[in-house]
Short mmCIF file of C-alpha atoms and ligand atoms in Angstrom, two decimals:
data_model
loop_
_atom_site.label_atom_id
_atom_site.label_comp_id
_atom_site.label_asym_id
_atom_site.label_seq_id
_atom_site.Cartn_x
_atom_site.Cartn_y
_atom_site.Cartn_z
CA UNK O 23 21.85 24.89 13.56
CA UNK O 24 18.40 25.06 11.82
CA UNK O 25 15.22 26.23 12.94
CA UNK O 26 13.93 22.78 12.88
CA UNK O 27 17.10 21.37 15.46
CA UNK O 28 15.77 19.66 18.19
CA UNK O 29 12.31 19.74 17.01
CA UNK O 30 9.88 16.83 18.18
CA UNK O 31 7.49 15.14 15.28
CA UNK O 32 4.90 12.84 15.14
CA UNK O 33 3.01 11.16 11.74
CA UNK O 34 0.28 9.37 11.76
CA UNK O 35 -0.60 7.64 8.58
CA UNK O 36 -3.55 6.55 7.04
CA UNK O 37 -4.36 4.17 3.96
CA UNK O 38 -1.80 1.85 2.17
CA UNK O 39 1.82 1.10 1.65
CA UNK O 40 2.76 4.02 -0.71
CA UNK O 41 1.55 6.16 2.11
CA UNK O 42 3.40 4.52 4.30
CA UNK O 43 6.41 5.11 2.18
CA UNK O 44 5.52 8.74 1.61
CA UNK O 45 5.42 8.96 5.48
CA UNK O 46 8.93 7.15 5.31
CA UNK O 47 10.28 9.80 3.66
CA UNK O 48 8.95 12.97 5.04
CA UNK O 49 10.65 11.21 8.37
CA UNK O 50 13.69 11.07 6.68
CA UNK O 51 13.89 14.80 5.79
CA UNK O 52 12.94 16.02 9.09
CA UNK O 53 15.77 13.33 10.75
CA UNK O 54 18.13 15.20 7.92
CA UNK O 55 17.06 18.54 9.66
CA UNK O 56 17.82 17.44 13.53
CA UNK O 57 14.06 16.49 14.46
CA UNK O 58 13.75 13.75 16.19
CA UNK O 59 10.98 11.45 16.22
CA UNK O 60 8.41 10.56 19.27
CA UNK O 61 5.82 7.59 19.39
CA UNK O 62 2.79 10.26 20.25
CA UNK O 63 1.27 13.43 18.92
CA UNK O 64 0.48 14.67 22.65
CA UNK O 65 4.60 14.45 22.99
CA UNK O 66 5.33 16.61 19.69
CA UNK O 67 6.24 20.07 18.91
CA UNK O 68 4.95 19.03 14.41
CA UNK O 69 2.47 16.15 14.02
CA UNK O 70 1.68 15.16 10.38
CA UNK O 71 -1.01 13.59 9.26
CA UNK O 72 -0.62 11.73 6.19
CA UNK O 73 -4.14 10.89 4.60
CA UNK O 74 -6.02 8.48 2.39
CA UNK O 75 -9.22 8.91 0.10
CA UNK O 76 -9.74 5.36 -1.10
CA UNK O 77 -13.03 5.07 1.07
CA UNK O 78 -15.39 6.86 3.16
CA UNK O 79 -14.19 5.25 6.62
CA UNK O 80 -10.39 7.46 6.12
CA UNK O 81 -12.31 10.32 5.99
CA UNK O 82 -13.96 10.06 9.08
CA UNK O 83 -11.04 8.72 10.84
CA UNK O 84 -9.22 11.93 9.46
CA UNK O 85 -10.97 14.38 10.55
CA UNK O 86 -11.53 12.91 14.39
CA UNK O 87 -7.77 12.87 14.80
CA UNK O 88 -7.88 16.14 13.16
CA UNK O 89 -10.27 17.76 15.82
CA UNK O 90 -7.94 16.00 18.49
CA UNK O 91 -4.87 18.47 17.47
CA UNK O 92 -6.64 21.47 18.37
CA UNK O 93 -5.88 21.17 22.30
CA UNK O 94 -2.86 20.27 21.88
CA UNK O 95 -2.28 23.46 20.04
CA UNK O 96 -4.08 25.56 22.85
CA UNK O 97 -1.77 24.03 25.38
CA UNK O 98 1.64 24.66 23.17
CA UNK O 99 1.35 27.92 21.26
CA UNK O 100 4.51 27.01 18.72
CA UNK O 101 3.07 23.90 18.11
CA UNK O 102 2.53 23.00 14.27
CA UNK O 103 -0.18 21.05 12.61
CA UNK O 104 0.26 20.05 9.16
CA UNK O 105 -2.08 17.60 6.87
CA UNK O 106 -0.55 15.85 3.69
CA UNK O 107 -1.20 12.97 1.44
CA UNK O 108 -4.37 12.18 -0.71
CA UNK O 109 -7.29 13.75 0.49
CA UNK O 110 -5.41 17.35 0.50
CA UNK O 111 -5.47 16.66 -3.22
CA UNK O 112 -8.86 17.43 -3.25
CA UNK O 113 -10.55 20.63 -3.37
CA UNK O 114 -13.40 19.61 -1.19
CA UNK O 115 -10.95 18.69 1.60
CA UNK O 116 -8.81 22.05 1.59
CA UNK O 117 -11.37 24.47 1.80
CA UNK O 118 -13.32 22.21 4.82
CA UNK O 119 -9.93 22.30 6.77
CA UNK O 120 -9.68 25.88 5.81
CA UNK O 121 -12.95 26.93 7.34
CA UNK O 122 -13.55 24.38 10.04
CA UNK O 123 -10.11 23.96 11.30
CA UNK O 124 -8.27 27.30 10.44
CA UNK O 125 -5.48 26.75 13.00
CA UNK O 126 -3.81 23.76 11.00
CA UNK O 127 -0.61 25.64 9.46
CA UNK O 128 0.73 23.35 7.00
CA UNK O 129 -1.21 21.98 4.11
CA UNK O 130 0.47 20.10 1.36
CA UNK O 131 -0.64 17.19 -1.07
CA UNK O 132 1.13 13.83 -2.75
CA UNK O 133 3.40 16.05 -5.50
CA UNK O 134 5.57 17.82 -3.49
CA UNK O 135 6.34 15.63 0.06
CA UNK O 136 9.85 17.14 -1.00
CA UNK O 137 9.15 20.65 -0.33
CA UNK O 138 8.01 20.24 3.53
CA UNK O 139 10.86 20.89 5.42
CA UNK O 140 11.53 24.29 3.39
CA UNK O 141 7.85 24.95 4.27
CA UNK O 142 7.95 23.84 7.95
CA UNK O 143 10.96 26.61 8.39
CA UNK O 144 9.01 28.71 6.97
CA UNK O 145 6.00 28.65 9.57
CA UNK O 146 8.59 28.99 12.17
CA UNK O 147 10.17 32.00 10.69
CA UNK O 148 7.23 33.64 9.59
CA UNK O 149 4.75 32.55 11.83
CA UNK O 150 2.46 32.18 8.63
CA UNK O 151 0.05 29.20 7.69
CA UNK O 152 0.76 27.61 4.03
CA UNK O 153 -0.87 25.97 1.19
CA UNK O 154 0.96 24.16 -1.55
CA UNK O 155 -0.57 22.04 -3.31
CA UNK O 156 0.11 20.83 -7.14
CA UNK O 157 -2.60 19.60 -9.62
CA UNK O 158 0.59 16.77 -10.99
CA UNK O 159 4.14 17.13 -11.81
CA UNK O 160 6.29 15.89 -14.77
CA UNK O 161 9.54 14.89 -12.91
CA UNK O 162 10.34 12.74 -9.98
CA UNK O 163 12.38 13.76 -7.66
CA UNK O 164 15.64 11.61 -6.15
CA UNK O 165 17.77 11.06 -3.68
CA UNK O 166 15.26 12.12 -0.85
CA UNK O 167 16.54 10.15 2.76
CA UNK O 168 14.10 8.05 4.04
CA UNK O 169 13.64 6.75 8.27
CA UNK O 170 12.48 3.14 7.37
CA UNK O 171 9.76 1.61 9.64
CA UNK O 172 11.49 -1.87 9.23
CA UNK O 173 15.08 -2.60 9.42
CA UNK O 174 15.48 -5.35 6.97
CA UNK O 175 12.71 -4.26 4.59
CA UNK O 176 12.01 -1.56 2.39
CA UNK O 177 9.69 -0.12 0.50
CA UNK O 178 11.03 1.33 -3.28
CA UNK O 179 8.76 3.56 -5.83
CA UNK O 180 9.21 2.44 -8.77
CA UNK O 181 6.31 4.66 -10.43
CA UNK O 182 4.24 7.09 -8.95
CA UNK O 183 0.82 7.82 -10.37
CA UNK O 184 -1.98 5.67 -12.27
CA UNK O 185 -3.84 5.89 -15.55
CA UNK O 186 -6.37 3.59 -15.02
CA UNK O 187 -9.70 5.67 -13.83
CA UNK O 188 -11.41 2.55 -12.44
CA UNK O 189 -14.69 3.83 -12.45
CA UNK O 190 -14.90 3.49 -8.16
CA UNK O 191 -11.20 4.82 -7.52
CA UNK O 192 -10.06 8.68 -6.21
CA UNK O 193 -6.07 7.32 -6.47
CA UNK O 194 -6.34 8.85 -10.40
CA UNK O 195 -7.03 12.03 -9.58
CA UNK O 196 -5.28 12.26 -6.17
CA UNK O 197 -2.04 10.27 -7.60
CA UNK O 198 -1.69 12.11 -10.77
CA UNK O 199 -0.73 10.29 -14.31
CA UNK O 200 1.82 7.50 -14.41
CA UNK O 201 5.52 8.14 -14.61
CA UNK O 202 8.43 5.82 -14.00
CA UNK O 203 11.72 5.98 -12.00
CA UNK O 204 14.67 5.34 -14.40
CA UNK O 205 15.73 1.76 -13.90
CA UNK O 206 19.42 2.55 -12.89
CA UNK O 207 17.98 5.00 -9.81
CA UNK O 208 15.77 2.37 -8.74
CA UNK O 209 18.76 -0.07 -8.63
CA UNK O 210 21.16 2.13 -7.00
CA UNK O 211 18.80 2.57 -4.34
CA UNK O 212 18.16 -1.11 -3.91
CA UNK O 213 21.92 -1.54 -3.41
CA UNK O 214 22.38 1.47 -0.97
CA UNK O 215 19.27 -0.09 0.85
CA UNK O 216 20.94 -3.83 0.96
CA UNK O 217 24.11 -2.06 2.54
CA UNK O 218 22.11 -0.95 5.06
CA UNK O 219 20.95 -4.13 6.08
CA UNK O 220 17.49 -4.60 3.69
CA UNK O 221 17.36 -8.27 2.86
CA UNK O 222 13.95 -7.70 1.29
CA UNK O 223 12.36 -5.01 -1.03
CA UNK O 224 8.52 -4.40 -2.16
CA UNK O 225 8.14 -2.59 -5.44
CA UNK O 226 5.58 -0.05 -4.98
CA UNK O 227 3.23 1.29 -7.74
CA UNK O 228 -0.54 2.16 -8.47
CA UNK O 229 0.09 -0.46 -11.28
CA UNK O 230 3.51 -2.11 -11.39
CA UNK O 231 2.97 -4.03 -14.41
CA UNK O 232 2.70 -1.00 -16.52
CA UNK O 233 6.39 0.23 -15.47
CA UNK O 234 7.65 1.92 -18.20
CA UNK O 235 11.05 2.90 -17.50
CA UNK O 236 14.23 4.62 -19.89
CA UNK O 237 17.83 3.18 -18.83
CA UNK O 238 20.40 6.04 -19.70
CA UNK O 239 20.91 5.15 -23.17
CA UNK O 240 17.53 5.85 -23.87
CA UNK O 241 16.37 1.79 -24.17
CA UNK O 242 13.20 1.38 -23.11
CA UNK O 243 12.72 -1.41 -19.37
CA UNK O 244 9.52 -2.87 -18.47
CA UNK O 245 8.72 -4.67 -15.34
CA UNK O 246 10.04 -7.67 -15.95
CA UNK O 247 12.95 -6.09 -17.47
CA UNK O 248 13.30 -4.10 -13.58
CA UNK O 249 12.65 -7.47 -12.12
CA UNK O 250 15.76 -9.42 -13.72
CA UNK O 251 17.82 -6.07 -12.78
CA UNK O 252 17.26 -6.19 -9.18
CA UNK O 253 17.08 -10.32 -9.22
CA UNK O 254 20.93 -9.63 -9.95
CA UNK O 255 22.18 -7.44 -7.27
CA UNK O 256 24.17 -9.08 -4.51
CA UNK O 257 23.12 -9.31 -0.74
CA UNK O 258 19.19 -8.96 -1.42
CA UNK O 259 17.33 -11.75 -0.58
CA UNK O 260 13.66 -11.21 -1.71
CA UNK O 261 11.57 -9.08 -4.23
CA UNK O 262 8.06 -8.79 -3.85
CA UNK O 263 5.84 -5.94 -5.69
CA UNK O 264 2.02 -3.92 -5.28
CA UNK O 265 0.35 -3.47 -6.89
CA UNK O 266 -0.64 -5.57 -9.40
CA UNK O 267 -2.99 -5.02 -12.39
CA UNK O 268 -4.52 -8.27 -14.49
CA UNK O 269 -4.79 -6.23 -17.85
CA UNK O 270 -1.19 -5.83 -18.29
CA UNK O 271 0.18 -8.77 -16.12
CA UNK O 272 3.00 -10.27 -19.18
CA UNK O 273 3.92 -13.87 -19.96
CA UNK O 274 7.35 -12.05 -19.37
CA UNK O 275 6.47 -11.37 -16.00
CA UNK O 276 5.58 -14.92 -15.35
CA UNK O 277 8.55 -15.88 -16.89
CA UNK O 278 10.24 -13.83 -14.52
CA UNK O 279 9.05 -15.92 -11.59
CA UNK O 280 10.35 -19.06 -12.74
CA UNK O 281 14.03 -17.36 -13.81
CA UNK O 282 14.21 -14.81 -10.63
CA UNK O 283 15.15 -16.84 -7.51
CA UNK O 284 14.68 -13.93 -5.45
CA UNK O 285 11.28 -12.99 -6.53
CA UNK O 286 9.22 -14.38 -3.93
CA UNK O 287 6.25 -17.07 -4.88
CA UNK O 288 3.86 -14.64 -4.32
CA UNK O 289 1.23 -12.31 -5.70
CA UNK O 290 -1.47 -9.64 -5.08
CA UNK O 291 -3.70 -9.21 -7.61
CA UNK O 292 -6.91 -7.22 -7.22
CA UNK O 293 -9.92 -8.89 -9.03
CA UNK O 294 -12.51 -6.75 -7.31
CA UNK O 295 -15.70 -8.56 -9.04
CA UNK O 296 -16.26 -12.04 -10.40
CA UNK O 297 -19.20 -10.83 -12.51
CA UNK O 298 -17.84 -9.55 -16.37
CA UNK O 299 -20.74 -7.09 -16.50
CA UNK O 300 -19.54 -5.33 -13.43
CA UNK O 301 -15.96 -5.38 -14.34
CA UNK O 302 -17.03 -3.49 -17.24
CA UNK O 303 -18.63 -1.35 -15.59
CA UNK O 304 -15.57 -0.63 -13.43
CA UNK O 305 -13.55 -0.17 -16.27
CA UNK O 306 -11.45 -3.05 -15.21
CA UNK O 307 -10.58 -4.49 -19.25
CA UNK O 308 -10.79 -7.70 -18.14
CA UNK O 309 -13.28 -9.94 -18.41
CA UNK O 310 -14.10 -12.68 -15.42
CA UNK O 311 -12.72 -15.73 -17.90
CA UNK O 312 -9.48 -13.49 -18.53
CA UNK O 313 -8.60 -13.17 -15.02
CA UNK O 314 -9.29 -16.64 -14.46
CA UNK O 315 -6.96 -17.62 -17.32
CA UNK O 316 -4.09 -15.48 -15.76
CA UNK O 317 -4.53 -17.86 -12.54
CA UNK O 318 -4.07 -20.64 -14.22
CA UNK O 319 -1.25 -19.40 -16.28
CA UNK O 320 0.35 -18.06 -13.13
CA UNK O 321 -0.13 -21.54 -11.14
CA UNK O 322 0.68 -23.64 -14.42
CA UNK O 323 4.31 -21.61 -14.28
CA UNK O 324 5.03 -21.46 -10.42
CA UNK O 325 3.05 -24.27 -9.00
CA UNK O 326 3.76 -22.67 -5.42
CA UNK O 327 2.53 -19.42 -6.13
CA UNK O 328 0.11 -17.60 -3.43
CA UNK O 329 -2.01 -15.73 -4.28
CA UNK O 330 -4.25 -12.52 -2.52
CA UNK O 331 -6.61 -9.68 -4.19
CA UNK O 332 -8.37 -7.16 -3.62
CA UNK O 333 -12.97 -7.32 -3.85
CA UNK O 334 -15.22 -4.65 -3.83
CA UNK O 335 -19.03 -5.48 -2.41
CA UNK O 336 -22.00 -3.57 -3.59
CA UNK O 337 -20.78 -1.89 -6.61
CA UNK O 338 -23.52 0.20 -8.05
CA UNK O 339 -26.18 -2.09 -10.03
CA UNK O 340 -24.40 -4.98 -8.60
CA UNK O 341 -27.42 -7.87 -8.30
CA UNK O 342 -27.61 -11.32 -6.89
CA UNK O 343 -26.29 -12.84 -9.49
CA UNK O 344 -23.35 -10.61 -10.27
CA UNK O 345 -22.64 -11.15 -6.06
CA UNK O 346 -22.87 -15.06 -6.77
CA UNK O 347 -20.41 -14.61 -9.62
CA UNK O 348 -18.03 -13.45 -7.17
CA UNK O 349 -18.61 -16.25 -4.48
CA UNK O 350 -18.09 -18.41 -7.44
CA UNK O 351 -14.77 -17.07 -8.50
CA UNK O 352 -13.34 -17.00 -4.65
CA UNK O 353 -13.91 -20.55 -4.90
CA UNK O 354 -12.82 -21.36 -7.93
CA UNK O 355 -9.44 -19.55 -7.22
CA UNK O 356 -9.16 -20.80 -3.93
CA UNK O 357 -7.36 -17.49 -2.78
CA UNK O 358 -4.86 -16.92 -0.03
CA UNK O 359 -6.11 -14.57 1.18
CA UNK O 360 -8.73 -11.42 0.38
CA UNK O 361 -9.28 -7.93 1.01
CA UNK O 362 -13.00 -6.79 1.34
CA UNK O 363 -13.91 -3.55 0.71
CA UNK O 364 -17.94 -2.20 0.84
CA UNK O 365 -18.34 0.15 -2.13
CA UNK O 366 -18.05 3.41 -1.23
CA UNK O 367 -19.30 6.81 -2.89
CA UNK O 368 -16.01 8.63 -4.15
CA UNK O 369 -17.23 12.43 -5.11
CA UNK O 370 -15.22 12.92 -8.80
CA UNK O 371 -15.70 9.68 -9.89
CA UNK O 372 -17.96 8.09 -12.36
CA UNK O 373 -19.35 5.74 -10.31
CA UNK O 374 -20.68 7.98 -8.09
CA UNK O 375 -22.87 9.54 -10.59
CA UNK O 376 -24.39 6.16 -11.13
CA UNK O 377 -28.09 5.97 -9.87
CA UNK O 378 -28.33 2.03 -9.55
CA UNK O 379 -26.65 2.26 -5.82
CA UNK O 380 -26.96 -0.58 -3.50
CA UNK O 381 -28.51 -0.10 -0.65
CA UNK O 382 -26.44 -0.33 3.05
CA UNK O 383 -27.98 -3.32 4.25
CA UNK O 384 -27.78 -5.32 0.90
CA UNK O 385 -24.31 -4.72 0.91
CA UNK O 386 -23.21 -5.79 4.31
CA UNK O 387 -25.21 -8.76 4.04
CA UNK O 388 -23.11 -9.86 0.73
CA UNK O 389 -19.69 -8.34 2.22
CA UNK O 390 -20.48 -10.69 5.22
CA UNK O 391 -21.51 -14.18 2.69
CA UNK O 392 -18.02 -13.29 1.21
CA UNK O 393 -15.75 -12.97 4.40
CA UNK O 394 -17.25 -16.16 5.57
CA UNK O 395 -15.89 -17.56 2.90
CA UNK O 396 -12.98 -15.93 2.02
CA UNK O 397 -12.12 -16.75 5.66
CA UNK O 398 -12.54 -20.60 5.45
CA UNK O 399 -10.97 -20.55 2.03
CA UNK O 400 -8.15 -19.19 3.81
CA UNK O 401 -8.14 -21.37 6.73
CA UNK O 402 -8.27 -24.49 4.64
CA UNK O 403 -5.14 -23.09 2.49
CA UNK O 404 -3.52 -22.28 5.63
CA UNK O 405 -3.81 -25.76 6.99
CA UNK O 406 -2.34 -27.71 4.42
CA UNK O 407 1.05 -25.92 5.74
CA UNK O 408 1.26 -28.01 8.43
CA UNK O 409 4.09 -30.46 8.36
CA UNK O 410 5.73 -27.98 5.89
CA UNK O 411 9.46 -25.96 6.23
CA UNK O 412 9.33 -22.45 5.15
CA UNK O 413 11.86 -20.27 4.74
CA UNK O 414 11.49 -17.28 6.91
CA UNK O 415 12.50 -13.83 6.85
CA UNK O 416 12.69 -13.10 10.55
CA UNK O 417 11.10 -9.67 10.94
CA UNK O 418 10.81 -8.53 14.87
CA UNK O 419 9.26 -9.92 18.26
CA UNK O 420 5.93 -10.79 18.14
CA UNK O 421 3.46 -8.45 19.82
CA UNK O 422 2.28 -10.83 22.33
CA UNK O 423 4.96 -12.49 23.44
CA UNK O 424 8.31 -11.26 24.02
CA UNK O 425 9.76 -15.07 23.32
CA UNK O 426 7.98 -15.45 20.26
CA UNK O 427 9.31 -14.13 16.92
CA UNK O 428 7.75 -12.94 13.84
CA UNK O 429 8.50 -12.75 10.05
CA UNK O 430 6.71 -13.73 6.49
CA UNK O 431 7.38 -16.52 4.62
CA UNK O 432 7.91 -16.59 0.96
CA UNK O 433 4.24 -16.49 0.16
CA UNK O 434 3.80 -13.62 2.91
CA UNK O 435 2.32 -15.96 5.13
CA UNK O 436 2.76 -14.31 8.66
CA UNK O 437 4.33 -16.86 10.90
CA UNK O 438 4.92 -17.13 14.89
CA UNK O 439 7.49 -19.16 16.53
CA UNK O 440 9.93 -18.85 19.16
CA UNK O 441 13.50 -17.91 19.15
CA UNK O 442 15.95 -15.60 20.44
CA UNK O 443 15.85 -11.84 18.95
CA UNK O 444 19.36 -12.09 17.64
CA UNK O 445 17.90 -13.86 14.87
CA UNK O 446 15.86 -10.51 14.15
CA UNK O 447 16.95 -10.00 9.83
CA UNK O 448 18.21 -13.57 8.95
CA UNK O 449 16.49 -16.22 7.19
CA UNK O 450 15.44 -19.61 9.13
CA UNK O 451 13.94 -22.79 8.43
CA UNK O 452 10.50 -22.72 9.74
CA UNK O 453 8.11 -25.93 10.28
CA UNK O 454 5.20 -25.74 10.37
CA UNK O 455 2.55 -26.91 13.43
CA UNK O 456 -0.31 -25.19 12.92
CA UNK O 457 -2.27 -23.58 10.67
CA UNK O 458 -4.91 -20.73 11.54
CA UNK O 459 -6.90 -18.22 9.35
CA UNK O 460 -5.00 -15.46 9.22
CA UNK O 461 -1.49 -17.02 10.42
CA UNK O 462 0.43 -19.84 10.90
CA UNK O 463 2.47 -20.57 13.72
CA UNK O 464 6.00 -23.11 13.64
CA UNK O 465 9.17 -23.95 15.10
CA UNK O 466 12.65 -23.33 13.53
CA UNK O 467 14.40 -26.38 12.59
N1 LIG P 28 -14.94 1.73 -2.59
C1 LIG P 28 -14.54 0.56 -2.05
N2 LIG P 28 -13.32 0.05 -2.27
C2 LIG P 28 -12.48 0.73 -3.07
N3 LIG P 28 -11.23 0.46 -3.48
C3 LIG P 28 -10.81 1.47 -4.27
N4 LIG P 28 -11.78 2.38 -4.39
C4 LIG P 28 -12.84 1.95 -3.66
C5 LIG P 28 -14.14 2.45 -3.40
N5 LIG P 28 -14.56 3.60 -3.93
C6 LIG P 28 -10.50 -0.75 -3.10
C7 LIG P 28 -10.09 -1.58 -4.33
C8 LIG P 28 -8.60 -1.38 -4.39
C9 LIG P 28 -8.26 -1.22 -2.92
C10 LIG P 28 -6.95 -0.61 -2.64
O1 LIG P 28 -9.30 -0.42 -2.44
O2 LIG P 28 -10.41 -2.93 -4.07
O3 LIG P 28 -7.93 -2.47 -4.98
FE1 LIG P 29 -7.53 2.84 -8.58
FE2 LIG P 29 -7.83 1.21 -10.68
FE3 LIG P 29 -5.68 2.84 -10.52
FE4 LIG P 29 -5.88 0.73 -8.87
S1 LIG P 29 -5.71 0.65 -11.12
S2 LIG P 29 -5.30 2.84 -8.32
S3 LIG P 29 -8.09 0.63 -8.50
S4 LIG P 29 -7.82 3.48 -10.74
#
């Protein structure tokens, strides 16, 4: 029996996928110790919150569910509050929670998710708050459990870390530098994870393409490399990866596409401006033409290909004819579908030093321009699925409607249709019907 046995937890997690995975895991290790988990903090003994510092708006939502903690903590005096992830890797953030919410007991950052259970029975048995937070780490540690939030798809690190310093982004110095999982560990989990019922996997990494990993005898495996690995192992069904970078996106990775069946016609890749002069300025190494050249490349190869990405609005010194290069280049690429961020002030980072910042109202009247037409764009892609059959990984009931299902099809295209929830984690034959913005809906054939 541990001091943890028995123990109710609740996470809530902000920001993106590896997050999300992070929050995985820490799950996993408290299952290991006999916790179970509950849908809501007011039902826990240990809530976690697992943060993000890619924009101003996690913040804020941090710190309100932050301030909500403290009653429950009057009304359960064993109760334990603990704050993780990427904002606790700044200094900024510790010493605010340390002065304005001194009754949170656990702090810890992204480098050592692996130590919080040893730290958690330490609170109990000492009844003392802790700290423990590392600047980076050299090593990776394996073999941690993880509770998966789906059952038929998983996420898998395959680096951790990025060495980019985009002149906007935190992730850098809240991430640490890049390092790679050896290629073998990231395989043997894949398999483990396909005996458990994973049909499909997502590669997760600041910047996949520059996966640098060293097989056992010391040969050196790149992404593509990874990619043919896990295109081999029996059982899986799909392989998708995030994120990806355009500077170091290989003709070997295109390659890949056209030689891995299981790698799904799909692919995110963050542009962020259309304009070269701010790309520059963001330290993206690509110019506007480049990125436009990887499109084509990427649709000459895989003619099916979708294709999303990430856009920032309002980057400092940003004018109207930067902004127009951007609306040009959505157009031109015809995306998917797009992600719109509104610049926002990141204390650290070069950007934020930069005194040619856009004012608030000039940037939500270009973020709005964009989504207009990011959203037809997106709309009129969407529609030309009609008539279509998609394969579809079936992934749960729809929210809505308990006779509806849910899954993705190869191009992660969300699509609704009904059917009976025994086909929850198979693959069906979807048409079709209709085609909306930001979904499509079908039947199975
Ligand atoms: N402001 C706005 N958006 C940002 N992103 C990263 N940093 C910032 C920032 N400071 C966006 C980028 C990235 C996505 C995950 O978040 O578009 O691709
Ligand atoms: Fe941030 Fe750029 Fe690294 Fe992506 S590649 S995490 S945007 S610094």
């Amino acid at each position: 029996m541990t001091l943890l046995e028995g123990k109710k937890y609740n996470i809530i997690t902000f920001g993106c996928q590896m997050n999300e995975h992070d929050s995985e895991t820490i799950s996993g290790m408290l299952r290991e110790k006999g916790c179970i988990e509950v849908p809501t903090k007011e039902e826990s003994d240990i809530t976690i919150i697992n943060t993000c510092s890619i924009r101003e708006n996690a913040d804020k939502r941090f710190f309100g569910t932050l301030g909500q903690l403290k009653k429950l903590k009057k009304k359960n005096p064993d109760y334990v509050a603990c704050v993780c992830g990427c904002m606790m890797q700044q200094e900024h953030v510790t010493d605010a929670i340390k002065k304005k919410y001194p009754w949170v007991d656990i702090i810890f950052g992204t480098h050592n998710i692996d130590r919080f259970p040893a730290l958690l029975e330490n609170v109990y048995s000492e009844k003392q708050k802790v700290l423990e937070i590392l600047d980076d780490r050299e090593d990776i540690v394996e073999g941690l459990p993880s509770k998966r939030l789906y059952r038929h798809k998983a996420f898998v690190n395959i680096m951790y870390g990025c060495n980019n310093f985009c002149t906007y982004c935190i992730v850098p110095y809240t991430r640490g530098r890049e390092k790679s999982r050896r290629p073998e560990d990231i395989a043997d989990e894949v398999r483990r994870l396909v005996a458990d019922d994973v049909k499909e996997v997502t590669l997760l990494g600041q910047n996949v393409n520059s996966y640098s990993g060293v097989r056992a005898d010391g040969s050196s495996c790149d992404f593509a490399d990874l990619i043919y690995i896990l295109n081999d192992i029996e059982g899986l069904e799909r392989i998708r990866f995030m994120t990806s970078h355009p500077k170091d996106l290989s003709d070997k990775l295109i390659q890949a596409y056209v030689d891995c069946n299981k790698l799904c016609n799909y692919i995110h890749l963050p542009v962020q401006a259309g304009s070269s002069r701010v790309l520059k300025r963001m330290n993206r190494k690509y110019s506007r033409e480049q990125y436009l050249e990887l499109v084509r490349k990427l649709r000459e190869a895989v003619p099916e290909i979708t294709i999303s990405t990430d856009i920032i609005v309002g980057f400092p010194g940003e004018t109207e004819e930067d902004f127009e290069e951007t609306l040009s280049l959505v157009k031109e690429v015809h995306y998917d579908s797009a992600f719109t961020f509104l610049y926002s002030v990141r204390k650290g980072t070069p950007a934020a030093e930069y005194e040619d910042q856009i004012p608030e109202d000039i940037k939500h009247e270009r973020f709005n321009r964009l989504v207009d037409i990011i959203n037809e764009g997106s709309a009129a892609k969407n529609a030309q699925y009609v008539g279509r059959v998609e394969k579809v990984l079936v992934e749960g009931l729809s929210k809505k409607n308990e006779n509806t299902l849910t899954g993705r099809t190869e191009g992660f295209k969300l699509v609704d249709f009904p059917g009976d929830k025994s086909l929850i984690g198979t693959m069906v034959d979807v048409e079709i019907t209709e085609g909306k913005t930001f979904s499509l809906a079908g039947r199975i054939r």
